[in-house]
C-alpha atoms as a printed R data frame, in Angstrom:
    type eleno elety resid chain resno        x      y        z
1   ATOM     1    CA   MET     A     1 -119.451 76.849  -76.592
2   ATOM     2    CA   LYS     A     2 -119.767 75.986  -72.912
3   ATOM     3    CA   ASP     A     3 -123.289 77.417  -72.826
4   ATOM     4    CA   PHE     A     4 -124.174 75.535  -75.993
5   ATOM     5    CA   LEU     A     5 -123.083 72.202  -74.484
6   ATOM     6    CA   LYS     A     6 -125.001 72.976  -71.296
7   ATOM     7    CA   LEU     A     7 -128.137 73.748  -73.284
8   ATOM     8    CA   LEU     A     8 -127.541 70.632  -75.384
9   ATOM     9    CA   ARG     A     9 -127.625 68.478  -72.240
10  ATOM    10    CA   ILE     A    10 -130.907 70.149  -71.325
11  ATOM    11    CA   GLU     A    11 -132.265 69.364  -74.805
12  ATOM    12    CA   PHE     A    12 -131.436 65.686  -74.388
13  ATOM    13    CA   LYS     A    13 -133.162 65.664  -70.976
14  ATOM    14    CA   ARG     A    14 -136.239 67.338  -72.454
15  ATOM    15    CA   ILE     A    15 -136.334 64.820  -75.321
16  ATOM    16    CA   PHE     A    16 -136.049 61.797  -73.038
17  ATOM    17    CA   SER     A    17 -138.607 63.228  -70.618
18  ATOM    18    CA   ASN     A    18 -141.184 63.421  -73.418
19  ATOM    19    CA   SER     A    19 -142.808 59.982  -73.560
20  ATOM    20    CA   VAL     A    20 -144.781 60.858  -76.690
21  ATOM    21    CA   LEU     A    21 -141.654 61.904  -78.553
22  ATOM    22    CA   LEU     A    22 -139.785 58.786  -77.496
23  ATOM    23    CA   ALA     A    23 -142.684 56.551  -78.539
24  ATOM    24    CA   ILE     A    24 -142.792 58.201  -81.959
25  ATOM    25    CA   PHE     A    25 -139.073 58.419  -82.550
26  ATOM    26    CA   ILE     A    26 -137.841 55.116  -81.137
27  ATOM    27    CA   GLY     A    27 -140.862 52.869  -80.819
28  ATOM    28    CA   ALA     A    28 -142.609 53.534  -84.136
29  ATOM    29    CA   PRO     A    29 -139.893 52.533  -86.641
30  ATOM    30    CA   ILE     A    30 -138.912 49.409  -84.725
31  ATOM    31    CA   PHE     A    31 -142.469 48.276  -83.939
32  ATOM    32    CA   TYR     A    32 -143.930 49.012  -87.364
33  ATOM    33    CA   GLY     A    33 -140.845 47.750  -89.158
34  ATOM    34    CA   VAL     A    34 -141.060 44.366  -87.430
35  ATOM    35    CA   LEU     A    35 -144.862 44.262  -87.756
36  ATOM    36    CA   PHE     A    36 -144.885 44.983  -91.509
37  ATOM    37    CA   GLY     A    37 -141.948 42.633  -92.038
38  ATOM    38    CA   TYR     A    38 -143.882 39.715  -90.590
39  ATOM    39    CA   VAL     A    39 -147.006 40.715  -92.525
40  ATOM    40    CA   TYR     A    40 -145.098 40.288  -95.804
41  ATOM    41    CA   LYS     A    41 -142.727 37.545  -94.628
42  ATOM    42    CA   GLN     A    42 -144.572 34.873  -96.622
43  ATOM    43    CA   ALA     A    43 -143.230 36.769  -99.671
44  ATOM    44    CA   LYS     A    44 -146.031 35.765 -102.042
45  ATOM    45    CA   VAL     A    45 -149.730 35.053 -101.977
46  ATOM    46    CA   ILE     A    46 -150.626 31.364 -101.759
47  ATOM    47    CA   ASN     A    47 -153.674 29.198 -100.966
48  ATOM    48    CA   LEU     A    48 -156.259 31.543 -102.447
49  ATOM    49    CA   PRO     A    49 -159.617 29.808 -101.903
50  ATOM    50    CA   ILE     A    50 -161.507 28.837 -105.051
51  ATOM    51    CA   VAL     A    51 -164.621 26.776 -105.692
52  ATOM    52    CA   ILE     A    52 -165.074 24.440 -108.661
53  ATOM    53    CA   ILE     A    53 -168.570 23.694 -109.953
54  ATOM    54    CA   ASP     A    54 -168.235 20.371 -111.766
55  ATOM    55    CA   GLU     A    55 -171.439 19.934 -113.803
56  ATOM    56    CA   ASP     A    56 -169.822 17.301 -116.057
57  ATOM    57    CA   HIS     A    57 -168.694 14.573 -113.604
58  ATOM    58    CA   SER     A    58 -166.242 13.178 -116.181
59  ATOM    59    CA   PRO     A    59 -162.633 11.948 -116.097
60  ATOM    60    CA   MET     A    60 -161.700 15.139 -117.924
61  ATOM    61    CA   SER     A    61 -163.214 17.359 -115.212
62  ATOM    62    CA   ASP     A    62 -161.526 15.233 -112.523
63  ATOM    63    CA   LYS     A    63 -158.208 15.842 -114.267
64  ATOM    64    CA   ILE     A    64 -158.814 19.600 -114.276
65  ATOM    65    CA   ILE     A    65 -159.702 19.591 -110.577
66  ATOM    66    CA   GLU     A    66 -156.486 17.692 -109.787
67  ATOM    67    CA   ALA     A    67 -154.469 20.259 -111.751
68  ATOM    68    CA   PHE     A    68 -155.952 23.078 -109.686
69  ATOM    69    CA   GLU     A    69 -155.225 21.168 -106.467
70  ATOM    70    CA   ASP     A    70 -151.557 20.917 -107.487
71  ATOM    71    CA   ASN     A    71 -151.237 24.710 -107.946
72  ATOM    72    CA   GLU     A    72 -149.478 26.340 -104.988
73  ATOM    73    CA   ALA     A    73 -151.259 29.683 -105.252
74  ATOM    74    CA   LEU     A    74 -154.750 28.183 -105.362
75  ATOM    75    CA   LEU     A    75 -156.670 26.196 -102.753
76  ATOM    76    CA   VAL     A    76 -159.683 24.208 -103.924
77  ATOM    77    CA   SER     A    77 -161.781 24.804 -100.835
78  ATOM    78    CA   ASP     A    78 -164.923 23.191 -102.257
79  ATOM    79    CA   THR     A    79 -166.055 21.118 -105.243
80  ATOM    80    CA   ARG     A    80 -169.765 21.067 -106.113
81  ATOM    81    CA   TYR     A    81 -171.939 19.540 -108.783
82  ATOM    82    CA   THR     A    82 -174.438 22.411 -108.996
83  ATOM    83    CA   ALA     A    83 -173.888 26.167 -108.667
84  ATOM    84    CA   GLY     A    84 -176.760 26.768 -106.286
85  ATOM    85    CA   ASN     A    85 -176.316 30.162 -104.613
86  ATOM    86    CA   ILE     A    86 -172.510 30.165 -104.853
87  ATOM    87    CA   LEU     A    87 -172.276 33.802 -106.013
88  ATOM    88    CA   ASP     A    88 -174.244 34.869 -102.938
89  ATOM    89    CA   GLU     A    89 -171.785 32.925 -100.776
90  ATOM    90    CA   MET     A    90 -168.710 34.536 -102.363
91  ATOM    91    CA   PRO     A    91 -168.793 37.783 -100.305
92  ATOM    92    CA   VAL     A    92 -169.427 35.842  -97.079
93  ATOM    93    CA   LYS     A    93 -166.900 33.029  -97.495
94  ATOM    94    CA   GLN     A    94 -164.410 35.213  -99.407
95  ATOM    95    CA   PHE     A    95 -163.880 32.880 -102.347
96  ATOM    96    CA   ASP     A    96 -161.441 34.470 -104.799
97  ATOM    97    CA   ALA     A    97 -162.836 32.639 -107.815
98  ATOM    98    CA   VAL     A    98 -165.574 30.254 -108.855
99  ATOM    99    CA   ILE     A    99 -164.752 27.965 -111.814
100 ATOM   100    CA   THR     A   100 -167.649 26.286 -113.601
101 ATOM   101    CA   LEU     A   101 -167.069 23.217 -115.811
102 ATOM   102    CA   PRO     A   102 -170.231 22.919 -117.949
103 ATOM   103    CA   THR     A   103 -172.371 19.859 -118.608
104 ATOM   104    CA   ASN     A   104 -171.081 17.611 -121.425
105 ATOM   105    CA   PHE     A   105 -167.680 19.293 -121.169
106 ATOM   106    CA   GLU     A   106 -165.641 16.192 -122.066
107 ATOM   107    CA   ALA     A   107 -168.040 15.135 -124.816
108 ATOM   108    CA   ASP     A   108 -167.935 18.589 -126.387
109 ATOM   109    CA   ILE     A   109 -164.138 18.552 -126.374
110 ATOM   110    CA   LEU     A   110 -164.013 15.157 -128.067
111 ATOM   111    CA   GLN     A   111 -166.461 16.363 -130.711
112 ATOM   112    CA   LYS     A   112 -164.556 19.644 -131.263
113 ATOM   113    CA   ARG     A   113 -167.444 21.840 -130.067
114 ATOM   114    CA   HIS     A   114 -165.106 24.095 -128.040
115 ATOM   115    CA   PRO     A   115 -166.948 24.248 -124.700
116 ATOM   116    CA   GLU     A   116 -166.451 27.245 -122.450
117 ATOM   117    CA   ILE     A   117 -165.153 27.187 -118.863
118 ATOM   118    CA   ARG     A   118 -166.607 30.067 -116.866
119 ATOM   119    CA   VAL     A   119 -164.456 31.814 -114.259
120 ATOM   120    CA   ASP     A   120 -166.082 34.273 -111.843
121 ATOM   121    CA   LEU     A   121 -163.431 36.396 -110.116
122 ATOM   122    CA   ASN     A   122 -163.876 38.193 -106.823
123 ATOM   123    CA   MET     A   123 -162.488 41.641 -107.705
124 ATOM   124    CA   ALA     A   124 -162.932 43.149 -104.231
125 ATOM   125    CA   ASN     A   125 -159.211 42.536 -103.619
126 ATOM   126    CA   ILE     A   126 -157.266 43.366 -106.791
127 ATOM   127    CA   LEU     A   127 -154.049 41.645 -105.670
128 ATOM   128    CA   ASN     A   128 -155.803 38.384 -104.858
129 ATOM   129    CA   ALA     A   129 -157.907 38.572 -108.019
130 ATOM   130    CA   ASN     A   130 -154.881 39.159 -110.242
131 ATOM   131    CA   THR     A   131 -152.925 36.341 -108.599
132 ATOM   132    CA   ALA     A   132 -155.869 33.962 -108.854
133 ATOM   133    CA   SER     A   133 -156.539 34.948 -112.479
134 ATOM   134    CA   LYS     A   134 -152.906 34.450 -113.500
135 ATOM   135    CA   ASN     A   135 -152.698 30.993 -111.923
136 ATOM   136    CA   ILE     A   136 -156.109 29.878 -113.208
137 ATOM   137    CA   GLN     A   137 -155.082 30.883 -116.726
138 ATOM   138    CA   ALA     A   138 -151.761 29.065 -116.366
139 ATOM   139    CA   VAL     A   139 -153.493 25.842 -115.297
140 ATOM   140    CA   LEU     A   140 -156.172 25.990 -117.996
141 ATOM   141    CA   MET     A   141 -153.779 26.972 -120.794
142 ATOM   142    CA   THR     A   142 -151.458 24.095 -119.894
143 ATOM   143    CA   LEU     A   143 -154.355 21.641 -119.903
144 ATOM   144    CA   ASN     A   144 -155.717 23.135 -123.118
145 ATOM   145    CA   ALA     A   145 -152.367 22.637 -124.831
146 ATOM   146    CA   GLY     A   146 -152.117 19.094 -123.536
147 ATOM   147    CA   ILE     A   147 -155.612 18.188 -124.748
148 ATOM   148    CA   GLU     A   148 -154.928 19.674 -128.190
149 ATOM   149    CA   ILE     A   149 -151.638 17.834 -128.542
150 ATOM   150    CA   GLU     A   150 -153.267 14.531 -127.482
151 ATOM   151    CA   GLY     A   151 -155.948 15.080 -130.123
152 ATOM   152    CA   LEU     A   152 -153.327 15.615 -132.816
153 ATOM   153    CA   LYS     A   153 -151.474 12.481 -131.703
154 ATOM   154    CA   LYS     A   154 -154.692 10.432 -131.966
155 ATOM   155    CA   SER     A   155 -155.149 11.713 -135.504
156 ATOM   156    CA   GLY     A   156 -151.883 10.019 -136.439
157 ATOM   157    CA   LEU     A   157 -149.233 12.700 -135.945
158 ATOM   158    CA   HIS     A   158 -145.963 11.836 -134.281
159 ATOM   159    CA   PRO     A   159 -145.751 13.299 -130.714
160 ATOM   160    CA   THR     A   160 -142.988 15.678 -131.797
161 ATOM   161    CA   GLN     A   161 -145.001 16.824 -134.804
162 ATOM   162    CA   ALA     A   162 -148.133 17.159 -132.693
163 ATOM   163    CA   ALA     A   163 -146.329 19.427 -130.222
164 ATOM   164    CA   ALA     A   164 -144.765 21.452 -133.029
165 ATOM   165    CA   SER     A   165 -148.122 21.839 -134.812
166 ATOM   166    CA   TYR     A   166 -149.778 23.248 -131.711
167 ATOM   167    CA   GLU     A   167 -146.896 25.440 -130.538
168 ATOM   168    CA   SER     A   168 -146.093 27.923 -133.334
169 ATOM   169    CA   PHE     A   169 -143.598 29.788 -131.162
170 ATOM   170    CA   LYS     A   170 -142.230 29.703 -127.628
171 ATOM   171    CA   ILE     A   171 -142.331 32.435 -125.023
172 ATOM   172    CA   ASN     A   172 -139.514 32.841 -122.517
173 ATOM   173    CA   PHE     A   173 -140.020 35.310 -119.667
174 ATOM   174    CA   ASN     A   174 -136.805 36.441 -117.992
175 ATOM   175    CA   LYS     A   175 -137.667 38.085 -114.655
176 ATOM   176    CA   LEU     A   176 -135.173 40.747 -113.551
177 ATOM   177    CA   TYR     A   177 -134.441 42.535 -110.241
178 ATOM   178    CA   ASN     A   178 -137.000 40.542 -108.224
179 ATOM   179    CA   SER     A   179 -137.087 37.279 -110.125
180 ATOM   180    CA   SER     A   180 -138.965 35.329 -107.451
181 ATOM   181    CA   GLY     A   181 -141.733 37.936 -107.242
182 ATOM   182    CA   ASN     A   182 -140.981 38.261 -103.533
183 ATOM   183    CA   TYR     A   183 -143.544 40.668 -102.093
184 ATOM   184    CA   ILE     A   184 -141.423 41.582  -99.060
185 ATOM   185    CA   ASN     A   185 -138.681 42.844 -101.388
186 ATOM   186    CA   PHE     A   186 -141.267 45.008 -103.099
187 ATOM   187    CA   MET     A   187 -143.356 46.430 -100.235
188 ATOM   188    CA   LEU     A   188 -141.284 46.538  -97.054
189 ATOM   189    CA   PRO     A   189 -138.540 48.991  -98.184
190 ATOM   190    CA   GLY     A   190 -141.135 51.554  -99.241
191 ATOM   191    CA   LEU     A   191 -143.065 51.192  -95.993
192 ATOM   192    CA   LEU     A   192 -139.921 51.506  -93.855
193 ATOM   193    CA   ILE     A   193 -138.874 54.707  -95.649
194 ATOM   194    CA   ALA     A   194 -142.361 56.180  -95.281
195 ATOM   195    CA   ILE     A   195 -142.246 55.379  -91.557
196 ATOM   196    CA   MET     A   196 -138.839 57.030  -91.125
197 ATOM   197    CA   GLN     A   197 -139.967 60.203  -92.905
198 ATOM   198    CA   GLN     A   198 -143.070 60.335  -90.737
199 ATOM   199    CA   ILE     A   199 -141.240 59.901  -87.433
200 ATOM   200    CA   ILE     A   200 -138.669 62.558  -88.407
201 ATOM   201    CA   PHE     A   201 -141.511 64.924  -89.324
202 ATOM   202    CA   LEU     A   202 -143.349 64.338  -86.068
203 ATOM   203    CA   ALA     A   203 -140.271 64.383  -83.831
204 ATOM   204    CA   MET     A   204 -139.056 67.695  -85.250
205 ATOM   205    CA   ALA     A   205 -142.568 69.161  -85.079
206 ATOM   206    CA   LEU     A   206 -142.375 68.982  -81.293
207 ATOM   207    CA   VAL     A   207 -139.013 70.652  -80.671
208 ATOM   208    CA   PHE     A   208 -139.902 74.344  -80.979
209 ATOM   209    CA   ALA     A   209 -143.660 73.980  -80.437
210 ATOM   210    CA   ARG     A   210 -143.015 72.536  -76.989
211 ATOM   211    CA   ASP     A   211 -140.716 75.457  -76.116
212 ATOM   212    CA   PHE     A   212 -143.389 77.949  -77.148
213 ATOM   213    CA   GLU     A   213 -145.982 76.169  -75.018
214 ATOM   214    CA   ASP     A   214 -144.009 75.745  -71.780
215 ATOM   215    CA   GLY     A   215 -142.024 79.024  -71.935
216 ATOM   216    CA   HIS     A   216 -138.596 77.437  -72.443
217 ATOM   217    CA   PHE     A   217 -138.235 79.510  -75.606
218 ATOM   218    CA   GLY     A   218 -137.694 82.615  -73.463
219 ATOM   219    CA   VAL     A   219 -134.826 80.922  -71.618
220 ATOM   220    CA   LEU     A   220 -133.141 80.081  -74.923
221 ATOM   221    CA   VAL     A   221 -133.593 83.593  -76.345
222 ATOM   222    CA   LYS     A   222 -131.749 85.028  -73.359
223 ATOM   223    CA   LYS     A   223 -128.761 82.854  -74.276
224 ATOM   224    CA   SER     A   224 -128.725 83.832  -77.939
225 ATOM   225    CA   LYS     A   225 -130.779 85.867  -80.380
226 ATOM   226    CA   SER     A   226 -129.446 84.024  -83.428
227 ATOM   227    CA   SER     A   227 -131.900 81.710  -85.173
228 ATOM   228    CA   LEU     A   228 -129.001 79.633  -86.505
229 ATOM   229    CA   TYR     A   229 -127.829 79.040  -82.939
230 ATOM   230    CA   HIS     A   230 -131.256 77.723  -81.912
231 ATOM   231    CA   ILE     A   231 -131.630 75.561  -85.006
232 ATOM   232    CA   ALA     A   232 -128.214 74.015  -84.371
233 ATOM   233    CA   LEU     A   233 -129.150 73.417  -80.726
234 ATOM   234    CA   LYS     A   234 -132.449 71.730  -81.578
235 ATOM   235    CA   SER     A   235 -131.185 69.663  -84.490
236 ATOM   236    CA   THR     A   236 -127.951 68.350  -82.918
237 ATOM   237    CA   PRO     A   237 -129.611 65.677  -80.700
238 ATOM   238    CA   PHE     A   238 -131.523 64.346  -83.692
239 ATOM   239    CA   ILE     A   239 -128.484 64.448  -85.960
240 ATOM   240    CA   ILE     A   240 -126.925 62.126  -83.388
241 ATOM   241    CA   MET     A   241 -129.956 59.870  -82.874
242 ATOM   242    CA   ILE     A   242 -131.428 59.594  -86.387
243 ATOM   243    CA   PRO     A   243 -128.421 57.658  -87.804
244 ATOM   244    CA   ILE     A   244 -128.951 55.142  -84.993
245 ATOM   245    CA   MET     A   245 -132.557 54.689  -86.119
246 ATOM   246    CA   TRP     A   246 -131.429 54.264  -89.733
247 ATOM   247    CA   PHE     A   247 -129.022 51.588  -88.492
248 ATOM   248    CA   PHE     A   248 -131.921 49.662  -86.896
249 ATOM   249    CA   ILE     A   249 -133.894 50.012  -90.125
250 ATOM   250    CA   SER     A   250 -130.959 48.566  -92.095
251 ATOM   251    CA   LEU     A   251 -130.884 45.595  -89.699
252 ATOM   252    CA   LEU     A   252 -134.502 44.861  -90.633
253 ATOM   253    CA   PHE     A   253 -133.393 44.525  -94.264
254 ATOM   254    CA   ASP     A   254 -130.921 41.856  -93.165
255 ATOM   255    CA   TYR     A   255 -133.328 40.184  -90.726
256 ATOM   256    CA   PHE     A   256 -136.063 39.759  -93.326
257 ATOM   257    CA   ARG     A   257 -133.511 38.936  -96.046
258 ATOM   258    CA   ILE     A   258 -134.575 41.729  -98.350
259 ATOM   259    CA   ASN     A   259 -132.514 41.460 -101.501
260 ATOM   260    CA   ALA     A   260 -131.450 45.112 -101.851
261 ATOM   261    CA   ASP     A   261 -128.026 46.742 -102.087
262 ATOM   262    CA   ILE     A   262 -128.202 49.443  -99.391
263 ATOM   263    CA   TYR     A   263 -124.670 49.596  -98.001
264 ATOM   264    CA   ASN     A   264 -122.999 51.977 -100.413
265 ATOM   265    CA   LEU     A   265 -122.112 55.646 -100.910
266 ATOM   266    CA   PRO     A   266 -125.079 56.593 -103.144
267 ATOM   267    CA   MET     A   267 -127.525 55.213 -100.556
268 ATOM   268    CA   LEU     A   268 -125.727 57.094  -97.765
269 ATOM   269    CA   LEU     A   269 -125.988 60.322  -99.755
270 ATOM   270    CA   LEU     A   270 -129.658 59.725 -100.518
271 ATOM   271    CA   THR     A   271 -130.473 58.880  -96.902
272 ATOM   272    CA   THR     A   272 -128.646 61.962  -95.631
273 ATOM   273    CA   THR     A   273 -130.490 64.332  -97.957
274 ATOM   274    CA   LEU     A   274 -133.852 62.749  -97.082
275 ATOM   275    CA   THR     A   275 -133.078 63.142  -93.384
276 ATOM   276    CA   MET     A   276 -132.071 66.793  -93.704
277 ATOM   277    CA   ALA     A   277 -135.079 67.662  -95.880
278 ATOM   278    CA   SER     A   278 -137.479 65.960  -93.448
279 ATOM   279    CA   MET     A   279 -135.852 67.660  -90.468
280 ATOM   280    CA   CYS     A   280 -136.145 71.093  -92.088
281 ATOM   281    CA   ILE     A   281 -139.819 70.582  -92.930
282 ATOM   282    CA   GLY     A   282 -140.557 69.306  -89.418
283 ATOM   283    CA   MET     A   283 -138.798 72.251  -87.751
284 ATOM   284    CA   LEU     A   284 -140.522 74.706  -90.076
285 ATOM   285    CA   PHE     A   285 -143.935 73.431  -88.986
286 ATOM   286    CA   SER     A   286 -142.799 73.475  -85.352
287 ATOM   287    CA   ILE     A   287 -141.896 77.172  -85.630
288 ATOM   288    CA   ALA     A   288 -144.836 78.230  -87.801
289 ATOM   289    CA   ILE     A   289 -147.421 76.498  -85.605
290 ATOM   290    CA   PRO     A   290 -146.613 77.064  -81.898
291 ATOM   291    CA   SER     A   291 -148.746 74.117  -80.761
292 ATOM   292    CA   GLN     A   292 -147.486 70.553  -80.516
293 ATOM   293    CA   LEU     A   293 -150.899 69.083  -81.266
294 ATOM   294    CA   LYS     A   294 -151.643 71.273  -84.307
295 ATOM   295    CA   ALA     A   295 -148.119 70.931  -85.725
296 ATOM   296    CA   THR     A   296 -148.226 67.139  -85.560
297 ATOM   297    CA   GLU     A   297 -151.760 67.017  -86.954
298 ATOM   298    CA   LEU     A   298 -150.824 69.107  -90.001
299 ATOM   299    CA   LEU     A   299 -147.685 67.077  -90.632
300 ATOM   300    CA   MET     A   300 -149.772 63.914  -90.471
301 ATOM   301    CA   VAL     A   301 -151.840 65.361  -93.313
302 ATOM   302    CA   ILE     A   302 -148.634 65.445  -95.387
303 ATOM   303    CA   SER     A   303 -147.052 62.196  -94.253
304 ATOM   304    CA   THR     A   304 -150.135 59.949  -94.280
305 ATOM   305    CA   PRO     A   305 -150.620 59.916  -98.092
306 ATOM   306    CA   ALA     A   306 -146.877 60.218  -98.772
307 ATOM   307    CA   PHE     A   307 -146.360 56.513  -99.526
308 ATOM   308    CA   ILE     A   308 -149.234 56.398 -102.012
309 ATOM   309    CA   LEU     A   309 -148.105 59.638 -103.688
310 ATOM   310    CA   SER     A   310 -144.490 58.476 -103.892
311 ATOM   311    CA   GLY     A   311 -145.148 56.406 -107.010
312 ATOM   312    CA   PHE     A   312 -143.608 53.347 -105.365
313 ATOM   313    CA   THR     A   313 -146.693 51.152 -105.853
314 ATOM   314    CA   TRP     A   314 -148.769 53.201 -108.308
315 ATOM   315    CA   PRO     A   315 -146.938 55.055 -111.128
316 ATOM   316    CA   THR     A   316 -146.902 58.847 -110.918
317 ATOM   317    CA   LEU     A   317 -147.544 58.879 -114.681
318 ATOM   318    CA   ALA     A   318 -151.100 57.856 -113.815
319 ATOM   319    CA   PHE     A   319 -151.565 60.813 -111.403
320 ATOM   320    CA   PRO     A   320 -153.345 64.020 -112.430
321 ATOM   321    CA   ASP     A   321 -150.708 66.688 -113.122
322 ATOM   322    CA   ALA     A   322 -151.624 68.780 -110.064
323 ATOM   323    CA   ILE     A   323 -151.204 65.825 -107.683
324 ATOM   324    CA   ALA     A   324 -148.012 64.661 -109.405
325 ATOM   325    CA   ASN     A   325 -146.483 68.140 -108.989
326 ATOM   326    CA   VAL     A   326 -147.314 68.195 -105.273
327 ATOM   327    CA   ALA     A   327 -145.969 64.661 -104.796
328 ATOM   328    CA   THR     A   328 -142.650 65.709 -106.343
329 ATOM   329    CA   TYR     A   329 -141.883 67.891 -103.330
330 ATOM   330    CA   ILE     A   330 -142.575 65.270 -100.679
331 ATOM   331    CA   PRO     A   331 -139.097 63.999  -99.660
332 ATOM   332    CA   SER     A   332 -140.038 60.306  -99.647
333 ATOM   333    CA   THR     A   333 -141.129 60.535 -103.301
334 ATOM   334    CA   GLN     A   334 -137.619 61.453 -104.372
335 ATOM   335    CA   PHE     A   335 -136.001 59.026 -101.946
336 ATOM   336    CA   LEU     A   336 -138.018 56.007 -103.089
337 ATOM   337    CA   SER     A   337 -137.321 56.838 -106.733
338 ATOM   338    CA   GLY     A   338 -133.590 56.969 -106.000
339 ATOM   339    CA   PHE     A   339 -133.788 53.955 -103.682
340 ATOM   340    CA   ARG     A   340 -135.104 51.740 -106.460
341 ATOM   341    CA   LYS     A   341 -132.351 52.889 -108.812
342 ATOM   342    CA   ILE     A   342 -129.628 52.091 -106.276
343 ATOM   343    CA   ALA     A   343 -130.954 49.076 -104.370
344 ATOM   344    CA   PHE     A   344 -132.429 47.134 -107.284
345 ATOM   345    CA   TYR     A   345 -130.856 48.519 -110.458
346 ATOM   346    CA   GLY     A   346 -127.312 48.950 -109.107
347 ATOM   347    CA   GLY     A   347 -127.147 52.666 -109.932
348 ATOM   348    CA   ASP     A   348 -124.438 55.093 -108.842
349 ATOM   349    CA   VAL     A   349 -124.486 58.732 -107.684
350 ATOM   350    CA   SER     A   350 -124.992 60.034 -111.225
351 ATOM   351    CA   SER     A   351 -128.147 57.941 -111.629
352 ATOM   352    CA   ILE     A   352 -129.820 59.682 -108.661
353 ATOM   353    CA   LYS     A   353 -128.684 63.201 -109.530
354 ATOM   354    CA   SER     A   354 -132.219 64.508 -110.143
355 ATOM   355    CA   GLU     A   355 -133.515 63.037 -106.852
356 ATOM   356    CA   ILE     A   356 -130.609 64.474 -104.860
357 ATOM   357    CA   ASN     A   357 -131.059 67.900 -106.464
358 ATOM   358    CA   THR     A   358 -134.770 67.955 -105.623
359 ATOM   359    CA   LEU     A   359 -134.131 66.876 -102.025
360 ATOM   360    CA   LEU     A   360 -131.479 69.598 -101.685
361 ATOM   361    CA   LEU     A   361 -133.924 72.140 -103.100
362 ATOM   362    CA   ILE     A   362 -136.578 71.084 -100.562
363 ATOM   363    CA   CYS     A   363 -133.979 71.283  -97.798
364 ATOM   364    CA   CYS     A   364 -132.631 74.709  -98.816
365 ATOM   365    CA   VAL     A   365 -136.020 76.364  -99.288
366 ATOM   366    CA   SER     A   366 -137.354 74.956  -95.987
367 ATOM   367    CA   PHE     A   367 -134.175 75.939  -94.153
368 ATOM   368    CA   VAL     A   368 -134.186 79.541  -95.425
369 ATOM   369    CA   VAL     A   369 -137.862 79.983  -94.519
370 ATOM   370    CA   LEU     A   370 -137.450 78.499  -91.033
371 ATOM   371    CA   VAL     A   371 -134.361 80.636  -90.333
372 ATOM   372    CA   LEU     A   372 -136.200 83.820  -91.308
373 ATOM   373    CA   LEU     A   373 -139.373 82.848  -89.468
374 ATOM   374    CA   LEU     A   374 -137.507 81.898  -86.294
375 ATOM   375    CA   GLN     A   375 -135.476 85.110  -86.415
376 ATOM   376    CA   PHE     A   376 -138.711 87.066  -86.720
377 ATOM   377    CA   LYS     A   377 -140.179 85.251  -83.699
378 ATOM   378    CA   ILE     A   378 -137.018 85.946  -81.703
379 ATOM   379    CA   TYR     A   379 -137.318 89.613  -82.650
380 ATOM   380    CA   LEU     A   380 -140.971 89.764  -81.577
381 ATOM   381    CA   PHE     A   381 -140.208 87.994  -78.292
382 ATOM   382    CA   SER     A   382 -137.268 90.325  -77.535
383 ATOM   383    CA   LYS     A   383 -139.380 93.360  -78.349
384 ATOM   384    CA   LYS     A   384 -142.129 92.125  -76.048
385 ATOM   385    CA   GLN     A   385 -139.604 91.486  -73.261
386 ATOM   386    CA   LYS     A   386 -138.212 95.011  -73.549
387 ATOM   387    CA   ALA     A   387 -141.733 96.436  -73.427
388 ATOM   388    CA   ASN     A   388 -142.498 94.434  -70.288
389 ATOM   389    CA   ASP     A   389 -139.213 95.460  -68.627
390 ATOM   390    CA   SER     A   390 -139.882 99.148  -69.303
């Protein structure tokens, strides 16, 4: 035990002497967490630039323009009387939509000719296009209803009857779990979890690979030839430090006022299993690939697409089966599935049983393989040492 504590102090010194490791492990989650938090702090997309081509120049078209100006999500950046080369300008000036009110628009409405308003959407950015489309439709549908009701009133119907004649039924949308449509509640948790998985991967990828490169592995083998001993020695500093990093991540939830229930037993269990699974995978790569650079590069191949493959923003049901099966065994996929159930749906331990079981399976398989592989490397090193001594 005395030797173990002595070697543990050496491990801490080696960790804190590695500037790359410290930058990854401490700097990355804090820096990226704050950076992404401020990126999404506005919470929703507003002031999307649109252009209105008013070919009618009528009181009716003026009323429509005013309605668009009153919409929070849309910004009428320009109003023109002719289209000119507006579609050529769209990619340069990044207009999200061009709305064209045709000639004789008001006259056609009064004569029941049903004129058509043309909306050209810039689909280069799907999020902006969808937001712009939804708000443009809301404005035009409201105006359309108002114009129809006014027409019925002019024909002699009572205002109540006119409204009832136009509106056959009502629609009531009840938004649950993120009622305000706050984008920071949606995106930031997933990004923070992906960052934590990545820094655990990369930090653990360096622990054994560095020993193989600088010869410290031989010093450790002389102390013990048990792979479990070495795994315990290497993982203990991170078992101490990783909860501290999770604590800082939880503070970001409070700082950016993310409406998610994260302080509970199910979340603790889910976080623990994610941490252990990520540590086992990272150490396995560190042992299998005795090069810090190559180990981190290969783990980046796994961790870089992890957020996309997790199904957090794009449903896994839409993935090809082969990709969906691979994504299942990336720890963050299971964590983010369980996270949503707990943080937003108020689930308990039983609701995340499948995610916990999969994370435990990943952890167990990785752990068994890394124990056997490390024991084999210890055996080869000891055999080589005996050959050299003889």
